[in-house]
Tab-separated table of C-alpha atoms in Angstrom:
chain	number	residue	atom	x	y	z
A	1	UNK	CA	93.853	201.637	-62.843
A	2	UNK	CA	97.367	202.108	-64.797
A	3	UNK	CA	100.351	202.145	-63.366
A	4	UNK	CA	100.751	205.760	-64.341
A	5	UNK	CA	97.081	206.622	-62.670
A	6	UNK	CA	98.621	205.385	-59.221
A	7	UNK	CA	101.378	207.694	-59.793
A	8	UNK	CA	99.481	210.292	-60.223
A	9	UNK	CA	97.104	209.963	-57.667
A	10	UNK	CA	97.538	207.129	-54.943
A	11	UNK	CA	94.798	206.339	-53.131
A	12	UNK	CA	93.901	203.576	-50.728
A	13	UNK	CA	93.722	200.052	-52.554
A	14	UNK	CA	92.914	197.944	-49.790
A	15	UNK	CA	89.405	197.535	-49.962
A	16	UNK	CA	87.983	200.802	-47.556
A	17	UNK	CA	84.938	199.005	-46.249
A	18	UNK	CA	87.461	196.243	-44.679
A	19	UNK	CA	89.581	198.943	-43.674
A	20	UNK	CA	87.302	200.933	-41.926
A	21	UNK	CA	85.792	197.997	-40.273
A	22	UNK	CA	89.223	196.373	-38.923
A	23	UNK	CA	89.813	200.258	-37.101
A	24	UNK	CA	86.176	199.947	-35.772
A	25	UNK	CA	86.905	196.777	-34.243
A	26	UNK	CA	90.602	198.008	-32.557
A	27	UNK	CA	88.395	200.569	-31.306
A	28	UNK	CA	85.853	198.861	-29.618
A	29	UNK	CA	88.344	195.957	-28.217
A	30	UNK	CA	90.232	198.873	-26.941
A	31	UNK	CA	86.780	200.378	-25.133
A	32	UNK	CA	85.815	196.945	-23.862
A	33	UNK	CA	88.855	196.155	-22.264
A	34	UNK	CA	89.075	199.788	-19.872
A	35	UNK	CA	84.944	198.505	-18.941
A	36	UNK	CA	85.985	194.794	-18.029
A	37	UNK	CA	88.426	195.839	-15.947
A	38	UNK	CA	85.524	196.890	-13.773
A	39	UNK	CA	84.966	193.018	-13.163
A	40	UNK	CA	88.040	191.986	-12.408
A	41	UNK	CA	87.342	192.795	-8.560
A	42	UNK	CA	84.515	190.854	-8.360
A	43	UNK	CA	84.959	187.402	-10.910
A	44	UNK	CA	89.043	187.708	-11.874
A	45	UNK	CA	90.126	187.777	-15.492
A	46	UNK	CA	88.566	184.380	-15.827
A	47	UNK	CA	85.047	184.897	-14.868
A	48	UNK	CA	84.899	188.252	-16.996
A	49	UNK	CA	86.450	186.321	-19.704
A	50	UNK	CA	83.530	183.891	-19.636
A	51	UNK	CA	81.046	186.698	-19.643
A	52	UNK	CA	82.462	188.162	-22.114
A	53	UNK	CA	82.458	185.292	-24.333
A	54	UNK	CA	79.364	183.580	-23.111
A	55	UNK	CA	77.285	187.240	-24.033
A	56	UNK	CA	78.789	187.197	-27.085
A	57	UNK	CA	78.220	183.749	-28.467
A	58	UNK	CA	74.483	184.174	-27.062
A	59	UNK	CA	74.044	187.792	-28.673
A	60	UNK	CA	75.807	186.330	-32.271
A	61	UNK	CA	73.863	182.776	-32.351
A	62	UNK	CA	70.625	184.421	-31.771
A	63	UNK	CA	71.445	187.066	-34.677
A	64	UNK	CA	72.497	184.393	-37.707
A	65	UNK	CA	71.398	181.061	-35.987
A	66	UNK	CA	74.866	179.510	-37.003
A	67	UNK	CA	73.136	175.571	-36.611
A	68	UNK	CA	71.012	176.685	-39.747
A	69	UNK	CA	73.772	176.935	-42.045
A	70	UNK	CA	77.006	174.720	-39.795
A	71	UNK	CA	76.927	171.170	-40.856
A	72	UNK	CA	78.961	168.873	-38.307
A	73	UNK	CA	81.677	169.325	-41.122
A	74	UNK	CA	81.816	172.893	-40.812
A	75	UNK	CA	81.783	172.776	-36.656
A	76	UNK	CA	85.018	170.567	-36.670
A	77	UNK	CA	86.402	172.953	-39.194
A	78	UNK	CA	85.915	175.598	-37.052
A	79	UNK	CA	87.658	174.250	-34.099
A	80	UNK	CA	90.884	175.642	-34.557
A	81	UNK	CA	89.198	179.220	-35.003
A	82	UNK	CA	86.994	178.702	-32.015
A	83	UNK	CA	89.943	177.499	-29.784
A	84	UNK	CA	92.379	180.289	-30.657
A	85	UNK	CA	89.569	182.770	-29.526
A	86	UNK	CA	88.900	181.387	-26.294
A	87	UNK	CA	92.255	180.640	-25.220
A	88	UNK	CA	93.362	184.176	-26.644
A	89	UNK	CA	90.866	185.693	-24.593
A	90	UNK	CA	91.922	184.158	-21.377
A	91	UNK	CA	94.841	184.234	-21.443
A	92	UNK	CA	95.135	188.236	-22.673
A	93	UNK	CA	92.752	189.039	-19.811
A	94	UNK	CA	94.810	187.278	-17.276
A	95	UNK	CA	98.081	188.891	-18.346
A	96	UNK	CA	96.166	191.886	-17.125
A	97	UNK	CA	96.328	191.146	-14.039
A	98	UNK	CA	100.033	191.021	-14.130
A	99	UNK	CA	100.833	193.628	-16.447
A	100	UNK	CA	99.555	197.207	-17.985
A	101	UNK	CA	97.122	196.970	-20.291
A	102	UNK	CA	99.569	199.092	-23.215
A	103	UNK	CA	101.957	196.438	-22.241
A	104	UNK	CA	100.156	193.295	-22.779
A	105	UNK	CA	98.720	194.662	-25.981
A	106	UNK	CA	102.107	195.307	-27.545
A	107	UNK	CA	103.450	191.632	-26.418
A	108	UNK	CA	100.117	190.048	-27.729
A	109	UNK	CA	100.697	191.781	-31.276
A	110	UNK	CA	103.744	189.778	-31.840
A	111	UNK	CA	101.404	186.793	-32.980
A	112	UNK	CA	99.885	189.001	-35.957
A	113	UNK	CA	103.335	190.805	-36.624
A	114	UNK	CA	105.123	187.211	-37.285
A	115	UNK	CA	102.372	186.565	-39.286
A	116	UNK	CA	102.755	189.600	-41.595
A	117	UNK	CA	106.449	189.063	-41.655
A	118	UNK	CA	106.242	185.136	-42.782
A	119	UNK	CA	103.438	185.636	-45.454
A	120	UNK	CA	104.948	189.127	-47.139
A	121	UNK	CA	105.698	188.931	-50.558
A	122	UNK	CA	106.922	192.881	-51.533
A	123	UNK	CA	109.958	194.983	-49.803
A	124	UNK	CA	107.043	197.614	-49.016
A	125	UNK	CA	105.043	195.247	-46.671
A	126	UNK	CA	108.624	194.916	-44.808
A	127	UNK	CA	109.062	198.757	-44.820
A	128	UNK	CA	105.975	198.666	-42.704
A	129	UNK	CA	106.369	196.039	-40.687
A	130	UNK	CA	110.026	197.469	-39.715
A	131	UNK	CA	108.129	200.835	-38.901
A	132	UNK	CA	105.718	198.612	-36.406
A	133	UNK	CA	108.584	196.916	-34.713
A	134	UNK	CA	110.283	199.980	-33.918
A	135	UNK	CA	107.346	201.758	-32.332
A	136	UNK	CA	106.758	198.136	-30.345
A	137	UNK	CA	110.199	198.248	-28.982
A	138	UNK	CA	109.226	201.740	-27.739
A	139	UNK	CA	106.501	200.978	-26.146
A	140	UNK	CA	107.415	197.926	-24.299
A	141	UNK	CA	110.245	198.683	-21.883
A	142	UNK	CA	113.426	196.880	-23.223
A	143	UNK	CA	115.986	200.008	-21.852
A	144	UNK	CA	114.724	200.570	-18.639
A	145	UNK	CA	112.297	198.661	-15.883
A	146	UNK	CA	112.054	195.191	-18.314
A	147	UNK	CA	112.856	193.864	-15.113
A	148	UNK	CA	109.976	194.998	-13.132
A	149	UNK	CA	108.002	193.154	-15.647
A	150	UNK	CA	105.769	190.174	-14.043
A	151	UNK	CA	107.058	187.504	-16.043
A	152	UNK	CA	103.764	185.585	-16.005
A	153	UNK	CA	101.749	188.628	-17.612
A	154	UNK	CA	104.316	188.782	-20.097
A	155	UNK	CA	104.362	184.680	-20.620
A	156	UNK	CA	100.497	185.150	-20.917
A	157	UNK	CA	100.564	188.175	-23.311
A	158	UNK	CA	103.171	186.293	-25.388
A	159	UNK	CA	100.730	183.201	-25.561
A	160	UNK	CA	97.915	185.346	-26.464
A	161	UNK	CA	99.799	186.511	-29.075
A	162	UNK	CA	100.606	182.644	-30.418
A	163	UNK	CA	96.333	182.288	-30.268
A	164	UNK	CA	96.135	185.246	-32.257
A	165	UNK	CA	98.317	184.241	-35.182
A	166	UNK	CA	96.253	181.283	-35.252
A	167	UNK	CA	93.142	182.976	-35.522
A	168	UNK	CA	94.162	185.378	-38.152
A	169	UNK	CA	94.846	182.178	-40.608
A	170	UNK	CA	91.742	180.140	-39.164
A	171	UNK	CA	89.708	183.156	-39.113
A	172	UNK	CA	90.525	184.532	-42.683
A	173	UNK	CA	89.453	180.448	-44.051
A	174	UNK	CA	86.598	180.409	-41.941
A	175	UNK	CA	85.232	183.560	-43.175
A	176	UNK	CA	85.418	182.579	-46.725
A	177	UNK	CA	84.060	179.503	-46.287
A	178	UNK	CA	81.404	180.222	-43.833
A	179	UNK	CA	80.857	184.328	-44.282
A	180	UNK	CA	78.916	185.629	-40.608
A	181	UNK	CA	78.199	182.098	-39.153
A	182	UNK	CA	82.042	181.315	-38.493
A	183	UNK	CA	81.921	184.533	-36.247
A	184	UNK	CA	79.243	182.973	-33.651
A	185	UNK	CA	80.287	179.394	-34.225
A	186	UNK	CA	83.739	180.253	-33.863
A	187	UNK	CA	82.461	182.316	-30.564
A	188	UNK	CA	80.626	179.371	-29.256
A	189	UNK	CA	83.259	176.957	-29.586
A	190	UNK	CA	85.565	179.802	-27.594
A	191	UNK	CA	82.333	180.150	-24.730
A	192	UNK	CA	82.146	176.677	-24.582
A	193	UNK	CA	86.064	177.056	-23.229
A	194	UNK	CA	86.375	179.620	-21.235
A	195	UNK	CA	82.926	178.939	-19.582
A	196	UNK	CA	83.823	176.332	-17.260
A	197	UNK	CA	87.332	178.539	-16.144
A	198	UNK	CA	85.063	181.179	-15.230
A	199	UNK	CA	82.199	179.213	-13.306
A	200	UNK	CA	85.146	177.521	-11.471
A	201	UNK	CA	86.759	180.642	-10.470
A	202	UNK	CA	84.299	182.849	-9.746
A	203	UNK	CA	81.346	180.831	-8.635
A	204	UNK	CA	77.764	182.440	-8.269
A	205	UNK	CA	79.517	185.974	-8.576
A	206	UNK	CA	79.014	185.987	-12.171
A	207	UNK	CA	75.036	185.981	-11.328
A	208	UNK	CA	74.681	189.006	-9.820
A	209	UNK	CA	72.913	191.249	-11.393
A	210	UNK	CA	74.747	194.254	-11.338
A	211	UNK	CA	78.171	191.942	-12.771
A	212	UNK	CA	75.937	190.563	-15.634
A	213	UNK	CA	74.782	194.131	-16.731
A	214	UNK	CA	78.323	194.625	-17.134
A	215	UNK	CA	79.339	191.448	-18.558
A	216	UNK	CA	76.582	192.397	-21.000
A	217	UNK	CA	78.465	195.388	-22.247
A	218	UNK	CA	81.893	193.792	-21.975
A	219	UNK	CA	80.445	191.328	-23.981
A	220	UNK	CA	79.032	193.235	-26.817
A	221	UNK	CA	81.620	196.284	-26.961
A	222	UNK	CA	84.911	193.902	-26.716
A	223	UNK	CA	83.485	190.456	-28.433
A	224	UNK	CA	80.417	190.567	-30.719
A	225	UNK	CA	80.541	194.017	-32.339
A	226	UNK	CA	84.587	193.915	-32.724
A	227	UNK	CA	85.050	189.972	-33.910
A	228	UNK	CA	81.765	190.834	-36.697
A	229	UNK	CA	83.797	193.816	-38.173
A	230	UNK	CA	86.718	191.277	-38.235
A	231	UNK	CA	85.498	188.751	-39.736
A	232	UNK	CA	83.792	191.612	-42.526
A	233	UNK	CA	87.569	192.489	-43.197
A	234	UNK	CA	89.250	189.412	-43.264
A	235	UNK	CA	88.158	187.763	-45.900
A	236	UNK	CA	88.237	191.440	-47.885
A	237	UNK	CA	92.220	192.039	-47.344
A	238	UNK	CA	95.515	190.320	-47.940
A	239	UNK	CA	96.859	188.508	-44.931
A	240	UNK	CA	100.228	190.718	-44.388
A	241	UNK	CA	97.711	193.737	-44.890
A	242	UNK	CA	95.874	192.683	-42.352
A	243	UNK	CA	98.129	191.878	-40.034
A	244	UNK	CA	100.213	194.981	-40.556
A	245	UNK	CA	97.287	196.857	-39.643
A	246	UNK	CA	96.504	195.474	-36.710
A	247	UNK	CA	100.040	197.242	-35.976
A	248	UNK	CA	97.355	199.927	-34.855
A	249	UNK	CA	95.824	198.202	-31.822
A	250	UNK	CA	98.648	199.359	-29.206
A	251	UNK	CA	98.048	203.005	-30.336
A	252	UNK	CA	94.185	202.979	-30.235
A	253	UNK	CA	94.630	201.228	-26.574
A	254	UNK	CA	96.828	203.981	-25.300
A	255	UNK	CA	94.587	206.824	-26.918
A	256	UNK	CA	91.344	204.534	-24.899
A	257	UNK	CA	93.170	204.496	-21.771
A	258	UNK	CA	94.097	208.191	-22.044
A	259	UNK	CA	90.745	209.021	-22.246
A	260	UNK	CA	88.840	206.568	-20.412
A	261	UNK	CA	91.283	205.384	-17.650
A	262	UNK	CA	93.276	209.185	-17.244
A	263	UNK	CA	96.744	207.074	-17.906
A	264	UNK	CA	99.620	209.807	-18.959
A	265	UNK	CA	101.884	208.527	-21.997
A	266	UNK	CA	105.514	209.149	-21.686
A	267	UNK	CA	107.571	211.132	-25.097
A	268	UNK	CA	108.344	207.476	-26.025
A	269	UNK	CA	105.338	206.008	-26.226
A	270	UNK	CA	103.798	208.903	-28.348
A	271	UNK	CA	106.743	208.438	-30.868
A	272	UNK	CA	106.019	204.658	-30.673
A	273	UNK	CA	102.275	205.646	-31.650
A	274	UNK	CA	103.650	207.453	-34.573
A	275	UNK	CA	105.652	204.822	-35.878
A	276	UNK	CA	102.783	202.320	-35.439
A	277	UNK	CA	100.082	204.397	-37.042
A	278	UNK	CA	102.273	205.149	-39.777
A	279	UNK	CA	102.887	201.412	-40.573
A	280	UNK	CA	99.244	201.308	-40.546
A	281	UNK	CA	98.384	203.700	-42.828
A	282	UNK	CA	101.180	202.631	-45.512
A	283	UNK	CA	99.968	199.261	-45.247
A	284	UNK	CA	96.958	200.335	-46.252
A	285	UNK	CA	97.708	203.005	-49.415
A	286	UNK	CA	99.889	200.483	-50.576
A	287	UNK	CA	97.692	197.020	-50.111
A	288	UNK	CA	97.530	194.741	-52.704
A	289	UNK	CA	93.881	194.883	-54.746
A	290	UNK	CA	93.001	191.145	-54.522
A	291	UNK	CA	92.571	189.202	-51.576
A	292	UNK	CA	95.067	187.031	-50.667
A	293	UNK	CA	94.750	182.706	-50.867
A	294	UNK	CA	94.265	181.388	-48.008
A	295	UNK	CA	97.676	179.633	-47.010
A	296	UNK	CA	97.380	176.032	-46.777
């Protein structure tokens, strides 16, 4: 298309397939996380992280048999994918026990938000990303009650957010290397740590029936159906694309827990939402057509 085309008529370039996958999977993280909270009585953060995780890597193995196509190479490549996905995992969940859910999401998007800041090329990818800090700083709560803040959940968070910068670079080379395998390798590798945390913790709990018909759907809803759709988008958009739209996460969360978990937003927060989804949206009309390189 010509440069006079686009003016004419601008339309989304990012590839919509990856886009509408990535929002599929904020959406169903978002779900999963109001359902596990329904463990976290019964096994902690840790032992519904291992369910979670454990399901998952079970559920994706089963579907594309990863050991069919993952030579011994390929598993030690995906290490670095695998261990940013468990550790993520635990330690997001276990900032939940510290801190609102909103809250923690918002601190954890700081990994993906330095990563679109270091790899943008273009003044509009900062436009965007300035638009997503500004409705972060209005949802966490820098002017008033900071303090009140456990500074462990927000510690945690902040680590979770470190995992997840390093699993939007691993996870974009993975899935262009590997295509659907790396997603239940990567998961395995992530089960295989957060499997012994949870056993430890929780103990026979996490064999009770009723806790692994949950798990089940914990698993599913917030690991295996969400980190598939990833991995479909990641190798289809630009790395500051992607993680500019990932900007979207806190907003989806606090639309789920509206809904799901009855929990009232404040004026703020709703212009926060604005700001986010908007940074969202204009990273995606104005996306560059080719993928990015991986960065090396």
């Amino acid at each position: 298309m010509t440069t006079s085309a686009l003016a004419r008529a601008p339309r989304l370039r990012a590839d919509p397939l990856a886009v509408a996958a990535l929002f599929g999977a904020l959406v169903s993280i978002s779900a999963g996380a109001s359902f596990a909270k329904g463990l976290f009585p019964a096994v902690g953060p840790e032992g519904a992280t291992a369910l979670r995780l454990i399901v998952s890597a079970c559920l994706l193995s089963v579907a594309f048999r990863p050991w069919r196509t993952l030579g011994r190479r390929d598993w030690r490549a995906l290490l670095p994918y695998g261990i940013a996905l468990g550790v993520m995992n635990l330690a997001f969940y276990k900032a939940l026990s510290f801190i609102p859910l909103g809250i923690a999401i918002a601190i954890e998007f700081s990994g993906p938000l330095a990563v679109a800041l270091l790899t943008s090329r273009r003044k509009a990818d900062r436009l965007w990303i300035a638009l997503a800090v500004a409705g972060l700083a209005l949802l966490l709560p820098l002017w008033s009650g900071a303090a009140s803040l456990d500074p462990r959940g927000v510690a945690l968070a902040a680590a979770a957010g470190a995992c997840w910068a390093v699993y939007l670079l691993a996870g974009k080379r993975a899935g262009e290397d590997h295509g659907i395998a790396a997603v239940a390798g990567g998961m395995a590798i992530a089960a295989a740590i957060a499997a012994p945390v949870g056993i430890i913790h929780a103990g026979a709990a996490l064999l009770r029936p009723e806790i692994l018909l949950l798990g089940l759907v914990v698993g599913v809803v917030s690991s295996a159906l969400p980190y598939t759709l990833e991995m479909i988008a990641l190798p289809r958009l630009p790395t500051t694309t992607f993680g500019t739209l990932l900007a979207a996460e806190p907003a989806v969360g606090a639309l789920i827990g509206l809904v799901a978990l009855g929990e009232a937003l404040a004026p703020s927060q709703w212009a926060a939402i604005a700001l986010i989804v908007a940074a969202a949206l204009g990273a995606a009309l104005t996306g560059e057509g080719a993928k990015a390189e991986p960065h090396g």
